[in-house]
GROMACS .gro file of C-alpha atoms in nm:
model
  147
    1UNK     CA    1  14.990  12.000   5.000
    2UNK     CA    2  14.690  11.871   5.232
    3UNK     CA    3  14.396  11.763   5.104
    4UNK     CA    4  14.057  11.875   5.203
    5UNK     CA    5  13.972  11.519   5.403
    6UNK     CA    6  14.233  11.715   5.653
    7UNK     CA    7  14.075  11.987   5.660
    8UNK     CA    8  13.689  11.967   5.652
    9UNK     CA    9  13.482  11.924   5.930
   10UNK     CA   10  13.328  11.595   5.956
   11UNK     CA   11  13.042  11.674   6.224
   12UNK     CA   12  12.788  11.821   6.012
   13UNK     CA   13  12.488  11.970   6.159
   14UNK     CA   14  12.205  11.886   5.866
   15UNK     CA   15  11.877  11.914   5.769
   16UNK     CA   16  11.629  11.686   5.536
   17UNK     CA   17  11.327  11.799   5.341
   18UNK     CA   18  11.147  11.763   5.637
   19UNK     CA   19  11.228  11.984   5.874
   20UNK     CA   20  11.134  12.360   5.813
   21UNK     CA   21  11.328  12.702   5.837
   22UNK     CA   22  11.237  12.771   6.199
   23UNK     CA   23  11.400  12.398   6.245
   24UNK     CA   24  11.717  12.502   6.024
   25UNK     CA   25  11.736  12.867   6.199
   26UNK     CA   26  11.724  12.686   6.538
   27UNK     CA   27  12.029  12.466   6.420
   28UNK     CA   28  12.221  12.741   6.317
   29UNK     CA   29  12.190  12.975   6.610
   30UNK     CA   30  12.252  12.658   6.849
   31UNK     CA   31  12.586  12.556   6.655
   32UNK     CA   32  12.724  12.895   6.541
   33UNK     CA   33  12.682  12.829   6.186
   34UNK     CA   34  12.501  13.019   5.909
   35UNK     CA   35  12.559  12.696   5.692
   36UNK     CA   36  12.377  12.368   5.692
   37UNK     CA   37  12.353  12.096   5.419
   38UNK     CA   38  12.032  11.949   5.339
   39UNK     CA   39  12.049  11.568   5.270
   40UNK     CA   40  11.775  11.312   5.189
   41UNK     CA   41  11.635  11.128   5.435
   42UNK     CA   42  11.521  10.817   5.264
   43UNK     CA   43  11.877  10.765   5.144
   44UNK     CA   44  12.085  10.874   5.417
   45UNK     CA   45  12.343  11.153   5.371
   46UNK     CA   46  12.304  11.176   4.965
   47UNK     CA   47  12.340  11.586   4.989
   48UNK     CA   48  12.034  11.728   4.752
   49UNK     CA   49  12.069  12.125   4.860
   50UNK     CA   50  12.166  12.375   5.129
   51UNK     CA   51  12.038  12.633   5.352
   52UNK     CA   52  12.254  12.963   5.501
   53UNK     CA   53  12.151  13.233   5.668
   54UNK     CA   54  12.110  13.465   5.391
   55UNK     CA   55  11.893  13.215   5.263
   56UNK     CA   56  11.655  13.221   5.591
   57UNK     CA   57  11.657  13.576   5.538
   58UNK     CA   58  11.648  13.668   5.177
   59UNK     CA   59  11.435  13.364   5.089
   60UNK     CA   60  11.234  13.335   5.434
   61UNK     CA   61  11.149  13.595   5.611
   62UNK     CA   62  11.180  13.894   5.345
   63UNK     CA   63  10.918  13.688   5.170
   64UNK     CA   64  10.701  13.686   5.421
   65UNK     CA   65  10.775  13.325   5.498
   66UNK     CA   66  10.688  13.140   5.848
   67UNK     CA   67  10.944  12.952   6.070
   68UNK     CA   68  10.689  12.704   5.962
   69UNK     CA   69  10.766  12.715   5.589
   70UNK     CA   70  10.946  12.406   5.397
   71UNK     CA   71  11.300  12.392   5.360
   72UNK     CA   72  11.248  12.335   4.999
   73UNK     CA   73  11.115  12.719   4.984
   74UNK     CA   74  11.452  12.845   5.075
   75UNK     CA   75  11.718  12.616   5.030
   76UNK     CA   76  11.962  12.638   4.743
   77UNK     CA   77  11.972  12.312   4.486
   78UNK     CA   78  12.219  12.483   4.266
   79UNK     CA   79  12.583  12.353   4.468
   80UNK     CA   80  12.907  12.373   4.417
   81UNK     CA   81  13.074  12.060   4.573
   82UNK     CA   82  13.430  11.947   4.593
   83UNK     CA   83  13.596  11.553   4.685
   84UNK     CA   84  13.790  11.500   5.000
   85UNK     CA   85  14.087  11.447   4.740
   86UNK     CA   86  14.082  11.739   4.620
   87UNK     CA   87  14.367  11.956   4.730
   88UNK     CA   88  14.316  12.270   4.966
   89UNK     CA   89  14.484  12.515   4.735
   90UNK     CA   90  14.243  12.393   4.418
   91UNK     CA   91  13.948  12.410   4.706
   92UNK     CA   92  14.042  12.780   4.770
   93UNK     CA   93  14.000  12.830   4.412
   94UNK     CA   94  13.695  12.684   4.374
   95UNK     CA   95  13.578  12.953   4.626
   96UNK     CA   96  13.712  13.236   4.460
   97UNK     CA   97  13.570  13.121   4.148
   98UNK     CA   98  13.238  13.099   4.296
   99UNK     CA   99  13.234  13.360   4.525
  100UNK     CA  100  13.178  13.114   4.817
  101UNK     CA  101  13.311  13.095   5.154
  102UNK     CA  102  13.183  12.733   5.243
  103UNK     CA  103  13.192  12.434   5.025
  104UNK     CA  104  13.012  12.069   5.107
  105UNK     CA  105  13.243  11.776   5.055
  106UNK     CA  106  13.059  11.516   4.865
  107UNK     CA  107  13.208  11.120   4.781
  108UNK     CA  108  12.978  10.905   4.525
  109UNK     CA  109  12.673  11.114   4.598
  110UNK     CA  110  12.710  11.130   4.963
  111UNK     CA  111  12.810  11.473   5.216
  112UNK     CA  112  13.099  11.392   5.419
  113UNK     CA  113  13.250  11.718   5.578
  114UNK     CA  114  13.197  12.066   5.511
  115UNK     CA  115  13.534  12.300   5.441
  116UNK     CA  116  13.474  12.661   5.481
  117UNK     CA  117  13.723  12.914   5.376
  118UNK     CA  118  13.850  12.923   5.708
  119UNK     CA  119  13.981  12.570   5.750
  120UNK     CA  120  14.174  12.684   5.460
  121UNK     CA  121  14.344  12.942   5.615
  122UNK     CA  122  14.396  12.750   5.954
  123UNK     CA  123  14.485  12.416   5.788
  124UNK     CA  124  14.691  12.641   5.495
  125UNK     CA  125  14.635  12.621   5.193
  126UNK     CA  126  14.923  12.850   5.193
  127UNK     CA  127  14.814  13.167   5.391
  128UNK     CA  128  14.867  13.319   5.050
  129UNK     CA  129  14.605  13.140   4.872
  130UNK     CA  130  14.312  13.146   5.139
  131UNK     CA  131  14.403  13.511   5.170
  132UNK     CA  132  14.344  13.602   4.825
  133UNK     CA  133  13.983  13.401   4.783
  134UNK     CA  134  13.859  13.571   5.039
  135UNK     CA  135  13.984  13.861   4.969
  136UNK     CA  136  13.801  13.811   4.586
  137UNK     CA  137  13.514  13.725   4.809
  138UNK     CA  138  13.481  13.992   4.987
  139UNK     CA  139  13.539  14.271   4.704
  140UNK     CA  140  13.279  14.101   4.512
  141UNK     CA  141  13.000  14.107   4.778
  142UNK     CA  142  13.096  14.494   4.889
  143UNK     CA  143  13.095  14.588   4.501
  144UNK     CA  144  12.747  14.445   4.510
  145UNK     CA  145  12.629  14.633   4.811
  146UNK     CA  146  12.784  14.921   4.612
  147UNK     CA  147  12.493  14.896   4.325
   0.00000   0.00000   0.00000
């Protein structure tokens, strides 16, 4: 069984307190990524939050937010993390649990790589297991569309 240090990718694109969601939305569309971890710059990569795209949208600009706005207005605090020993199969069921489809990897405070549910699939969990959390994923978001 791998672990998710095999898995995750290490080159995180971030962004601190600092920056704002015009900054973050910039990131995204350059990188291809509607996921990006927002550490603390004063103590280097201690992860304190994260921004998607949903966010930008839901958060930002539905709210009548400007590119301008702080991170802080739109970023989530509330994260689910997993350790680069965890194994991929318990990682894909973290997911499911949480109806999530990317998951920061965090040792003693600090982000180190970012596994998404498709690192699962490619890296395999087993096919099986990646299949069925995002399959639990995905009927939870469309029953929520539904109401």
């Amino acid at each position: 069984m791998k672990q998710v240090r095999e898995l995750m990718s290490e080159d995180c694109k971030t962004v601190t307190l600092q920056d704002n969601i015009y900054e973050a939305a910039v990131i995204m569309a350059e990188n291809d990524i509607g996921f990006v971890p927002v550490v603390d710059q004063g103590n280097g990569s201690q992860l304190i939050g994260a921004v998607t795209d949903r966010d930008l949208v839901v958060r930002g600009y539905a709210q009548k937010r400007s590119g301008s706005s702080a991170i802080s207005e739109v970023m989530s605090d509330q994260l689910i993390s997993t350790s680069p020993d965890t194994d991929a199969e318990e990682a894909a069921a973290i997911m499911a649990q949480h109806q999530i489809r990317r998951l920061p990897v965090v040792e003693n405070g600090h982000l180190v790589g970012v596994i998404a549910l498709g690192d699962l699939a490619l890296g395999n969990t087993t096919e099986q297991d990646a299949g069925q959390a995002l399959s639990e994923i995905s009927e939870h978001h469309d029953q929520q569309h539904l109401h």
